[in-house]
Structure formats: structure tokens, C-alpha cells
Amino acid sequence: MPVKDILKPGKKFQITGMLRVETENERFFGPGRLQLLENIEKTGSISKAAKEMGMSYKKAWEMIQSMNGQTLRPLVETHAGGEKGGGTIVTKEGKLLMESFKKLYSDFQISLEEKLNNFLEFGN
Amino acid sequence: MPVKDILKPGKKFQITGMLRVETENERFFGPGRLQLLENIEKTGSISKAAKEMGMSYKKAWEMIQSMNGQTLRPLVETHAGGEKGGGTIVTKEGKLLMESFKKLYSDFQISLEEKLNNFLEFGN
């Protein structure tokens, strides 16, 4: 008997999930860090980016330090005011990581439908 | 330039993840519930099973009620003492769900290696 036949009808079952990239003892990249970088791109400011997520500046700063400590070049850079007005930017390395993680995540989200089907048909 | 070339050498990057099965507004099955059912099979007791996970009896009982409320037949049944001595068992429906979830999870764990490779090669 497959799993689907022991579930109550009328309920919409779904599989949800999470992925993150880590090294041995430290997080490297995940949905929260992606969101933080997206907010920095949008606002040009770590404090504004953090605020949009209901996160403290300290926590956001620590996340950036953690990421920057695991890459050869920083993912986020803060420039003092000048011709361009200064502010915080996501570097091209940061953008590359954002794109790679978004691809990873969207492929993963797409795969959840098939995973659900396999889960429900198990035992058939 | 691929992601792997912007990461510090000497660090071992890995992808970790989590999956769970839900309905619209309620968890149905996940790693914690699997563990609880495994512990019930092993100990024949909800309270002993909960204790092994550092979980309260109340929490374990609520998890079981939640699962049982989403299936046509209960996944866990408690029988009063008798010839067989009573105790709590995982039903064949419960065992089926455990097996299906374990398959889902092991396939997922295996896929993480390929996901990591895709993530690191992105931009190549």
C-alpha cells in the first residue's frame, strides 16, 4: 500500500526544505545571508539592510565578517564618501555567490515536487 | 570565474539541508518525528522515547496526535497490559511512513554532493 493511501484525503501535503553551505565549523552561505546581500544591494547600507530583516546591525556585520573570512576577496565592501558618495556595495564575488546560491535553491525548490511524488508513491 | 576560485583554499565546503513534509498549516513528518517513532519502536514507550531525545512527554504526545490526525489510521497505538504486556507500538502505517521518509532523506543526502559540485562550478 503506498503512503498516499494512508493519508487523510482533502489535505494538501507538500515537502519543504532548506539548504545551506558550510565549512567544518562555520556557516558560509544560506537563505538569510542571501537576503542580507540582496538588501545591501538594494539599500547600499548594512544598517538599512539589517533593519529590513528585523536583524541587529551587529548580527549583520558578524555575518558579513564570517562570509568575508571564508573567501579570497570580500563579498561586501564599505567605501568612504567621495565622488560616488560612498556606501556599502556587494562585490562581483558577492554577486557570483548570490547567483550560484539562487540557482542551487531554485533547482532544489523544483525538485521538491518530484520528491513529494516519490514519498507518496512509496510502498506501491 | 567559478565560485570555487573565490573561496579560501584549505577549507572543506559542504552543503547541508533539511526536508520535512507538511500540510497547509501543520507539520506532518520530519527528522524529529522519525526519530521519535524509532525511539518508540525501540523502547515500547512514549515517555522513554521522549526522554531519549531530551523531549517532554507532552511534546512527544502532541507530535503523535498531530501525525495521527493527518492519517486514516494511527501511526502509534498504546495498548493496555494483557497477555503481551501492553505498551506502545508503531503501526504498520507508521512503519511505512518511516521507511518512505528514510528513503526520501537518504536520496536527499546523496544528492548534496552533486549540489555542492554545481554550486562550486557555477560561473565556469
PDB file of C-alpha atoms in Angstrom:
ATOM      1  CA  MET A   1       0.000   0.000   0.000  1.00  0.00           C
ATOM      2  CA  PRO A   2       1.513   3.368  -0.948  1.00  0.00           C
ATOM      3  CA  VAL A   3       1.925   6.179   1.549  1.00  0.00           C
ATOM      4  CA  LYS A   4      -0.703   8.288  -0.241  1.00  0.00           C
ATOM      5  CA  ASP A   5      -3.385   5.732   0.656  1.00  0.00           C
ATOM      6  CA  ILE A   6      -2.833   6.071   4.390  1.00  0.00           C
ATOM      7  CA  LEU A   7      -3.087   9.886   4.396  1.00  0.00           C
ATOM      8  CA  LYS A   8      -6.321  11.716   5.074  1.00  0.00           C
ATOM      9  CA  PRO A   9      -7.882  12.862   1.828  1.00  0.00           C
ATOM     10  CA  GLY A  10      -8.519  16.558   1.351  1.00  0.00           C
ATOM     11  CA  LYS A  11      -5.238  17.642   2.916  1.00  0.00           C
ATOM     12  CA  LYS A  12      -2.629  19.157   0.648  1.00  0.00           C
ATOM     13  CA  PHE A  13       0.685  17.534   1.531  1.00  0.00           C
ATOM     14  CA  GLN A  14       3.898  19.232   0.493  1.00  0.00           C
ATOM     15  CA  ILE A  15       7.615  18.919   1.103  1.00  0.00           C
ATOM     16  CA  THR A  16       9.524  21.957   2.257  1.00  0.00           C
ATOM     17  CA  GLY A  17      13.227  22.172   2.841  1.00  0.00           C
ATOM     18  CA  MET A  18      16.322  24.210   3.464  1.00  0.00           C
ATOM     19  CA  LEU A  19      19.882  24.171   2.176  1.00  0.00           C
ATOM     20  CA  ARG A  20      22.978  25.924   3.377  1.00  0.00           C
ATOM     21  CA  VAL A  21      26.676  25.932   2.576  1.00  0.00           C
ATOM     22  CA  GLU A  22      29.076  25.423   5.465  1.00  0.00           C
ATOM     23  CA  THR A  23      32.687  24.704   6.220  1.00  0.00           C
ATOM     24  CA  GLU A  24      33.757  22.382   9.036  1.00  0.00           C
ATOM     25  CA  ASN A  25      32.769  24.631  11.871  1.00  0.00           C
ATOM     26  CA  GLU A  26      31.128  27.690  10.365  1.00  0.00           C
ATOM     27  CA  ARG A  27      28.188  28.658   8.207  1.00  0.00           C
ATOM     28  CA  PHE A  28      29.165  30.117   4.888  1.00  0.00           C
ATOM     29  CA  PHE A  29      26.046  30.858   2.863  1.00  0.00           C
ATOM     30  CA  GLY A  30      22.317  30.297   3.218  1.00  0.00           C
ATOM     31  CA  PRO A  31      18.921  31.909   2.666  1.00  0.00           C
ATOM     32  CA  GLY A  32      19.469  34.526   5.386  1.00  0.00           C
ATOM     33  CA  ARG A  33      22.850  35.603   4.060  1.00  0.00           C
ATOM     34  CA  LEU A  34      21.471  35.779   0.523  1.00  0.00           C
ATOM     35  CA  GLN A  35      18.676  38.015   1.776  1.00  0.00           C
ATOM     36  CA  LEU A  36      21.170  40.211   3.609  1.00  0.00           C
ATOM     37  CA  LEU A  37      23.274  40.670   0.455  1.00  0.00           C
ATOM     38  CA  GLU A  38      20.144  41.405  -1.591  1.00  0.00           C
ATOM     39  CA  ASN A  39      19.154  44.044   0.933  1.00  0.00           C
ATOM     40  CA  ILE A  40      22.636  45.569   0.872  1.00  0.00           C
ATOM     41  CA  GLU A  41      22.474  45.777  -2.928  1.00  0.00           C
ATOM     42  CA  LYS A  42      19.107  47.483  -2.645  1.00  0.00           C
ATOM     43  CA  THR A  43      19.864  49.912   0.162  1.00  0.00           C
ATOM     44  CA  GLY A  44      23.638  50.450  -0.104  1.00  0.00           C
ATOM     45  CA  SER A  45      23.823  50.200   3.661  1.00  0.00           C
ATOM     46  CA  ILE A  46      24.426  47.394   6.154  1.00  0.00           C
ATOM     47  CA  SER A  47      22.267  49.019   8.805  1.00  0.00           C
ATOM     48  CA  LYS A  48      19.339  49.562   6.447  1.00  0.00           C
ATOM     49  CA  ALA A  49      19.732  46.049   5.070  1.00  0.00           C
ATOM     50  CA  ALA A  50      19.704  44.587   8.572  1.00  0.00           C
ATOM     51  CA  LYS A  51      16.715  46.668   9.594  1.00  0.00           C
ATOM     52  CA  GLU A  52      14.658  45.347   6.674  1.00  0.00           C
ATOM     53  CA  MET A  53      15.132  41.846   8.063  1.00  0.00           C
ATOM     54  CA  GLY A  54      14.500  42.792  11.681  1.00  0.00           C
ATOM     55  CA  MET A  55      18.152  41.974  12.366  1.00  0.00           C
ATOM     56  CA  SER A  56      20.599  43.915  14.518  1.00  0.00           C
ATOM     57  CA  TYR A  57      23.477  45.731  12.842  1.00  0.00           C
ATOM     58  CA  LYS A  58      25.866  43.679  14.972  1.00  0.00           C
ATOM     59  CA  LYS A  59      24.419  40.394  13.715  1.00  0.00           C
ATOM     60  CA  ALA A  60      24.549  41.559  10.087  1.00  0.00           C
ATOM     61  CA  TRP A  61      28.108  42.749  10.495  1.00  0.00           C
ATOM     62  CA  GLU A  62      29.121  39.396  12.004  1.00  0.00           C
ATOM     63  CA  MET A  63      27.502  37.530   9.108  1.00  0.00           C
ATOM     64  CA  ILE A  64      29.462  39.632   6.637  1.00  0.00           C
ATOM     65  CA  GLN A  65      32.709  39.107   8.556  1.00  0.00           C
ATOM     66  CA  SER A  66      32.044  35.375   8.550  1.00  0.00           C
ATOM     67  CA  MET A  67      31.495  35.284   4.777  1.00  0.00           C
ATOM     68  CA  ASN A  68      34.416  37.585   4.012  1.00  0.00           C
ATOM     69  CA  GLY A  69      36.649  35.382   6.180  1.00  0.00           C
ATOM     70  CA  GLN A  70      35.943  32.375   4.004  1.00  0.00           C
ATOM     71  CA  THR A  71      36.599  33.948   0.603  1.00  0.00           C
ATOM     72  CA  LEU A  72      39.756  35.259  -1.039  1.00  0.00           C
ATOM     73  CA  ARG A  73      38.210  38.686  -1.628  1.00  0.00           C
ATOM     74  CA  PRO A  74      35.431  40.301   0.410  1.00  0.00           C
ATOM     75  CA  LEU A  75      31.812  39.868  -0.705  1.00  0.00           C
ATOM     76  CA  VAL A  76      30.825  43.222   0.762  1.00  0.00           C
ATOM     77  CA  GLU A  77      32.872  46.404   0.853  1.00  0.00           C
ATOM     78  CA  THR A  78      32.232  49.708   2.514  1.00  0.00           C
ATOM     79  CA  HIS A  79      33.706  52.786   0.874  1.00  0.00           C
ATOM     80  CA  ALA A  80      34.051  56.178   2.482  1.00  0.00           C
ATOM     81  CA  GLY A  81      32.212  59.074   0.863  1.00  0.00           C
ATOM     82  CA  GLY A  82      33.771  60.519  -2.271  1.00  0.00           C
ATOM     83  CA  GLU A  83      32.794  61.327  -5.802  1.00  0.00           C
ATOM     84  CA  LYS A  84      30.367  58.442  -5.843  1.00  0.00           C
ATOM     85  CA  GLY A  85      29.051  59.213  -2.380  1.00  0.00           C
ATOM     86  CA  GLY A  86      30.432  56.137  -0.608  1.00  0.00           C
ATOM     87  CA  GLY A  87      28.295  53.433   0.931  1.00  0.00           C
ATOM     88  CA  THR A  88      28.349  49.669   1.046  1.00  0.00           C
ATOM     89  CA  ILE A  89      28.389  47.513  -2.056  1.00  0.00           C
ATOM     90  CA  VAL A  90      28.268  43.839  -2.920  1.00  0.00           C
ATOM     91  CA  THR A  91      31.429  42.966  -4.863  1.00  0.00           C
ATOM     92  CA  LYS A  92      31.434  40.929  -8.070  1.00  0.00           C
ATOM     93  CA  GLU A  93      32.473  37.912  -5.981  1.00  0.00           C
ATOM     94  CA  GLY A  94      29.461  38.512  -3.760  1.00  0.00           C
ATOM     95  CA  LYS A  95      27.174  38.731  -6.783  1.00  0.00           C
ATOM     96  CA  LEU A  96      28.594  35.472  -8.148  1.00  0.00           C
ATOM     97  CA  LEU A  97      27.860  33.683  -4.877  1.00  0.00           C
ATOM     98  CA  MET A  98      24.346  35.128  -4.786  1.00  0.00           C
ATOM     99  CA  GLU A  99      23.666  33.859  -8.301  1.00  0.00           C
ATOM    100  CA  SER A 100      25.101  30.428  -7.598  1.00  0.00           C
ATOM    101  CA  PHE A 101      23.075  30.057  -4.405  1.00  0.00           C
ATOM    102  CA  LYS A 102      19.881  31.254  -6.110  1.00  0.00           C
ATOM    103  CA  LYS A 103      20.406  28.636  -8.839  1.00  0.00           C
ATOM    104  CA  LEU A 104      21.031  25.960  -6.199  1.00  0.00           C
ATOM    105  CA  TYR A 105      17.864  26.969  -4.383  1.00  0.00           C
ATOM    106  CA  SER A 106      15.597  27.228  -7.375  1.00  0.00           C
ATOM    107  CA  ASP A 107      16.718  23.799  -8.640  1.00  0.00           C
ATOM    108  CA  PHE A 108      16.064  22.481  -5.143  1.00  0.00           C
ATOM    109  CA  GLN A 109      12.590  24.011  -4.981  1.00  0.00           C
ATOM    110  CA  ILE A 110      11.733  22.476  -8.339  1.00  0.00           C
ATOM    111  CA  SER A 111      12.919  19.058  -7.138  1.00  0.00           C
ATOM    112  CA  LEU A 112      10.556  19.109  -4.159  1.00  0.00           C
ATOM    113  CA  GLU A 113       7.576  18.254  -6.353  1.00  0.00           C
ATOM    114  CA  GLU A 114       9.260  15.064  -7.547  1.00  0.00           C
ATOM    115  CA  LYS A 115      10.396  14.251  -4.017  1.00  0.00           C
ATOM    116  CA  LEU A 116       6.798  14.568  -2.814  1.00  0.00           C
ATOM    117  CA  ASN A 117       5.607  12.250  -5.547  1.00  0.00           C
ATOM    118  CA  ASN A 118       8.235   9.654  -4.640  1.00  0.00           C
ATOM    119  CA  PHE A 119       7.336   9.954  -0.958  1.00  0.00           C
ATOM    120  CA  LEU A 120       3.616   9.492  -1.618  1.00  0.00           C
ATOM    121  CA  GLU A 121       4.079   6.584  -4.030  1.00  0.00           C
ATOM    122  CA  PHE A 122       6.486   4.725  -1.735  1.00  0.00           C
ATOM    123  CA  GLY A 123       5.198   1.212  -0.994  1.00  0.00           C
ATOM    124  CA  ASN A 124       3.373   0.980  -4.307  1.00  0.00           C
TER     125      ASN A 124
ATOM    126  CA  MET B   1      35.275  32.642 -12.814  1.00  0.00           C
ATOM    127  CA  PRO B   2      33.688  29.759 -10.924  1.00  0.00           C
ATOM    128  CA  VAL B   3      32.626  30.038  -7.288  1.00  0.00           C
ATOM    129  CA  LYS B   4      35.331  27.572  -6.222  1.00  0.00           C
ATOM    130  CA  ASP B   5      38.032  30.042  -7.302  1.00  0.00           C
ATOM    131  CA  ILE B   6      36.845  32.767  -4.956  1.00  0.00           C
ATOM    132  CA  LEU B   7      36.778  30.527  -1.862  1.00  0.00           C
ATOM    133  CA  LYS B   8      39.705  30.250   0.523  1.00  0.00           C
ATOM    134  CA  PRO B   9      41.688  27.111  -0.179  1.00  0.00           C
ATOM    135  CA  GLY B  10      42.083  24.555   2.598  1.00  0.00           C
ATOM    136  CA  LYS B  11      38.504  24.898   3.822  1.00  0.00           C
ATOM    137  CA  LYS B  12      36.200  21.955   3.268  1.00  0.00           C
ATOM    138  CA  PHE B  13      32.915  23.348   1.959  1.00  0.00           C
ATOM    139  CA  GLN B  14      29.793  21.223   2.200  1.00  0.00           C
ATOM    140  CA  ILE B  15      26.065  21.606   1.678  1.00  0.00           C
ATOM    141  CA  THR B  16      23.737  20.557   4.458  1.00  0.00           C
ATOM    142  CA  GLY B  17      19.974  20.590   4.343  1.00  0.00           C
ATOM    143  CA  MET B  18      16.670  19.605   5.821  1.00  0.00           C
ATOM    144  CA  LEU B  19      13.399  18.316   4.458  1.00  0.00           C
ATOM    145  CA  ARG B  20      10.008  17.966   6.055  1.00  0.00           C
ATOM    146  CA  VAL B  21       6.508  17.017   4.983  1.00  0.00           C
ATOM    147  CA  GLU B  22       3.714  19.441   5.834  1.00  0.00           C
ATOM    148  CA  THR B  23       0.103  20.162   5.113  1.00  0.00           C
ATOM    149  CA  GLU B  24      -1.219  23.701   4.704  1.00  0.00           C
ATOM    150  CA  ASN B  25      -0.938  24.687   8.323  1.00  0.00           C
ATOM    151  CA  GLU B  26       0.681  21.807  10.166  1.00  0.00           C
ATOM    152  CA  ARG B  27       3.843  19.757  10.172  1.00  0.00           C
ATOM    153  CA  PHE B  28       3.313  16.159   9.251  1.00  0.00           C
ATOM    154  CA  PHE B  29       6.662  14.355   9.201  1.00  0.00           C
ATOM    155  CA  GLY B  30      10.303  15.268   9.562  1.00  0.00           C
ATOM    156  CA  PRO B  31      13.599  14.155  11.092  1.00  0.00           C
ATOM    157  CA  GLY B  32      12.397  14.731  14.663  1.00  0.00           C
ATOM    158  CA  ARG B  33       9.192  12.755  14.196  1.00  0.00           C
ATOM    159  CA  LEU B  34      11.120   9.938  12.518  1.00  0.00           C
ATOM    160  CA  GLN B  35      13.467   9.835  15.495  1.00  0.00           C
ATOM    161  CA  LEU B  36      10.527   9.772  17.896  1.00  0.00           C
ATOM    162  CA  LEU B  37       8.940   6.803  16.098  1.00  0.00           C
ATOM    163  CA  GLU B  38      12.290   4.987  16.018  1.00  0.00           C
ATOM    164  CA  ASN B  39      12.632   5.511  19.750  1.00  0.00           C
ATOM    165  CA  ILE B  40       9.077   4.263  20.360  1.00  0.00           C
ATOM    166  CA  GLU B  41       9.844   1.114  18.364  1.00  0.00           C
ATOM    167  CA  LYS B  42      12.964   0.606  20.427  1.00  0.00           C
ATOM    168  CA  THR B  43      11.549   1.337  23.875  1.00  0.00           C
ATOM    169  CA  GLY B  44       7.834   0.498  23.513  1.00  0.00           C
ATOM    170  CA  SER B  45       7.066   3.642  25.471  1.00  0.00           C
ATOM    171  CA  ILE B  46       6.298   7.253  24.584  1.00  0.00           C
ATOM    172  CA  SER B  47       7.831   8.578  27.778  1.00  0.00           C
ATOM    173  CA  LYS B  48      11.068   6.603  27.329  1.00  0.00           C
ATOM    174  CA  ALA B  49      11.206   7.566  23.650  1.00  0.00           C
ATOM    175  CA  ALA B  50      10.783  11.245  24.521  1.00  0.00           C
ATOM    176  CA  LYS B  51      13.371  11.057  27.279  1.00  0.00           C
ATOM    177  CA  GLU B  52      15.990   9.676  24.863  1.00  0.00           C
ATOM    178  CA  MET B  53      15.574  12.847  22.797  1.00  0.00           C
ATOM    179  CA  GLY B  54      15.520  15.207  25.754  1.00  0.00           C
ATOM    180  CA  MET B  55      11.898  15.954  24.882  1.00  0.00           C
ATOM    181  CA  SER B  56       8.977  16.309  27.257  1.00  0.00           C
ATOM    182  CA  TYR B  57       6.265  13.651  27.267  1.00  0.00           C
ATOM    183  CA  LYS B  58       3.739  16.378  26.457  1.00  0.00           C
ATOM    184  CA  LYS B  59       5.653  17.449  23.341  1.00  0.00           C
ATOM    185  CA  ALA B  60       6.039  13.851  22.161  1.00  0.00           C
ATOM    186  CA  TRP B  61       2.350  13.166  22.742  1.00  0.00           C
ATOM    187  CA  GLU B  62       1.406  16.291  20.779  1.00  0.00           C
ATOM    188  CA  MET B  63       3.640  15.231  17.885  1.00  0.00           C
ATOM    189  CA  ILE B  64       1.941  11.832  17.805  1.00  0.00           C
ATOM    190  CA  GLN B  65      -1.521  13.398  17.955  1.00  0.00           C
ATOM    191  CA  SER B  66      -0.560  15.683  15.094  1.00  0.00           C
ATOM    192  CA  MET B  67       0.617  12.789  12.911  1.00  0.00           C
ATOM    193  CA  ASN B  68      -2.325  10.562  13.827  1.00  0.00           C
ATOM    194  CA  GLY B  69      -4.699  13.400  12.964  1.00  0.00           C
ATOM    195  CA  GLN B  70      -3.377  13.533   9.404  1.00  0.00           C
ATOM    196  CA  THR B  71      -3.597   9.823   8.587  1.00  0.00           C
ATOM    197  CA  LEU B  72      -6.549   7.490   8.172  1.00  0.00           C
ATOM    198  CA  ARG B  73      -5.230   5.104  10.827  1.00  0.00           C
ATOM    199  CA  PRO B  74      -2.971   5.976  13.751  1.00  0.00           C
ATOM    200  CA  LEU B  75       0.796   5.654  13.359  1.00  0.00           C
ATOM    201  CA  VAL B  76       1.262   4.898  17.047  1.00  0.00           C
ATOM    202  CA  GLU B  77      -1.055   2.907  19.301  1.00  0.00           C
ATOM    203  CA  THR B  78      -0.955   2.300  23.023  1.00  0.00           C
ATOM    204  CA  HIS B  79      -2.400  -0.984  24.289  1.00  0.00           C
ATOM    205  CA  ALA B  80      -3.297  -1.729  27.882  1.00  0.00           C
ATOM    206  CA  GLY B  81      -1.413  -4.585  29.587  1.00  0.00           C
ATOM    207  CA  GLY B  82      -2.583  -8.104  28.741  1.00  0.00           C
ATOM    208  CA  GLU B  83      -1.066 -11.307  27.524  1.00  0.00           C
ATOM    209  CA  LYS B  84       1.562  -9.420  25.574  1.00  0.00           C
ATOM    210  CA  GLY B  85       2.181  -6.965  28.382  1.00  0.00           C
ATOM    211  CA  GLY B  86       0.782  -3.883  26.661  1.00  0.00           C
ATOM    212  CA  GLY B  87       2.874  -0.854  25.716  1.00  0.00           C
ATOM    213  CA  THR B  88       3.097   1.484  22.776  1.00  0.00           C
ATOM    214  CA  ILE B  89       3.751   0.277  19.248  1.00  0.00           C
ATOM    215  CA  VAL B  90       4.321   1.805  15.835  1.00  0.00           C
ATOM    216  CA  THR B  91       1.617   0.518  13.471  1.00  0.00           C
ATOM    217  CA  LYS B  92       2.321  -0.814  10.004  1.00  0.00           C
ATOM    218  CA  GLU B  93       1.186   2.566   8.646  1.00  0.00           C
ATOM    219  CA  GLY B  94       3.757   4.217  10.907  1.00  0.00           C
ATOM    220  CA  LYS B  95       6.462   1.852   9.699  1.00  0.00           C
ATOM    221  CA  LEU B  96       5.564   2.596   6.081  1.00  0.00           C
ATOM    222  CA  LEU B  97       5.913   6.336   6.655  1.00  0.00           C
ATOM    223  CA  MET B  98       9.222   5.840   8.446  1.00  0.00           C
ATOM    224  CA  GLU B  99      10.571   3.834   5.519  1.00  0.00           C
ATOM    225  CA  SER B 100       9.337   6.326   2.950  1.00  0.00           C
ATOM    226  CA  PHE B 101      10.838   9.262   4.835  1.00  0.00           C
ATOM    227  CA  LYS B 102      14.149   7.448   5.331  1.00  0.00           C
ATOM    228  CA  LYS B 103      14.301   6.798   1.569  1.00  0.00           C
ATOM    229  CA  LEU B 104      13.485  10.456   0.869  1.00  0.00           C
ATOM    230  CA  TYR B 105      16.221  11.559   3.248  1.00  0.00           C
ATOM    231  CA  SER B 106      18.916   9.190   2.073  1.00  0.00           C
ATOM    232  CA  ASP B 107      18.311  10.163  -1.565  1.00  0.00           C
ATOM    233  CA  PHE B 108      18.482  13.795  -0.467  1.00  0.00           C
ATOM    234  CA  GLN B 109      21.752  13.294   1.421  1.00  0.00           C
ATOM    235  CA  ILE B 110      23.267  11.586  -1.614  1.00  0.00           C
ATOM    236  CA  SER B 111      22.196  14.497  -3.849  1.00  0.00           C
ATOM    237  CA  LEU B 112      24.024  17.041  -1.686  1.00  0.00           C
ATOM    238  CA  GLU B 113      27.377  16.046  -3.147  1.00  0.00           C
ATOM    239  CA  GLU B 114      26.188  16.861  -6.669  1.00  0.00           C
ATOM    240  CA  LYS B 115      24.558  20.085  -5.453  1.00  0.00           C
ATOM    241  CA  LEU B 116      27.879  21.144  -3.920  1.00  0.00           C
ATOM    242  CA  ASN B 117      29.688  20.442  -7.140  1.00  0.00           C
ATOM    243  CA  ASN B 118      27.166  22.504  -9.136  1.00  0.00           C
ATOM    244  CA  PHE B 119      27.430  25.325  -6.613  1.00  0.00           C
ATOM    245  CA  LEU B 120      31.235  25.383  -6.759  1.00  0.00           C
ATOM    246  CA  GLU B 121      31.413  25.158 -10.544  1.00  0.00           C
ATOM    247  CA  PHE B 122      28.812  27.899 -11.109  1.00  0.00           C
ATOM    248  CA  GLY B 123      30.241  30.692 -13.271  1.00  0.00           C
ATOM    249  CA  ASN B 124      32.598  28.335 -15.062  1.00  0.00           C
TER     250      ASN B 124
END
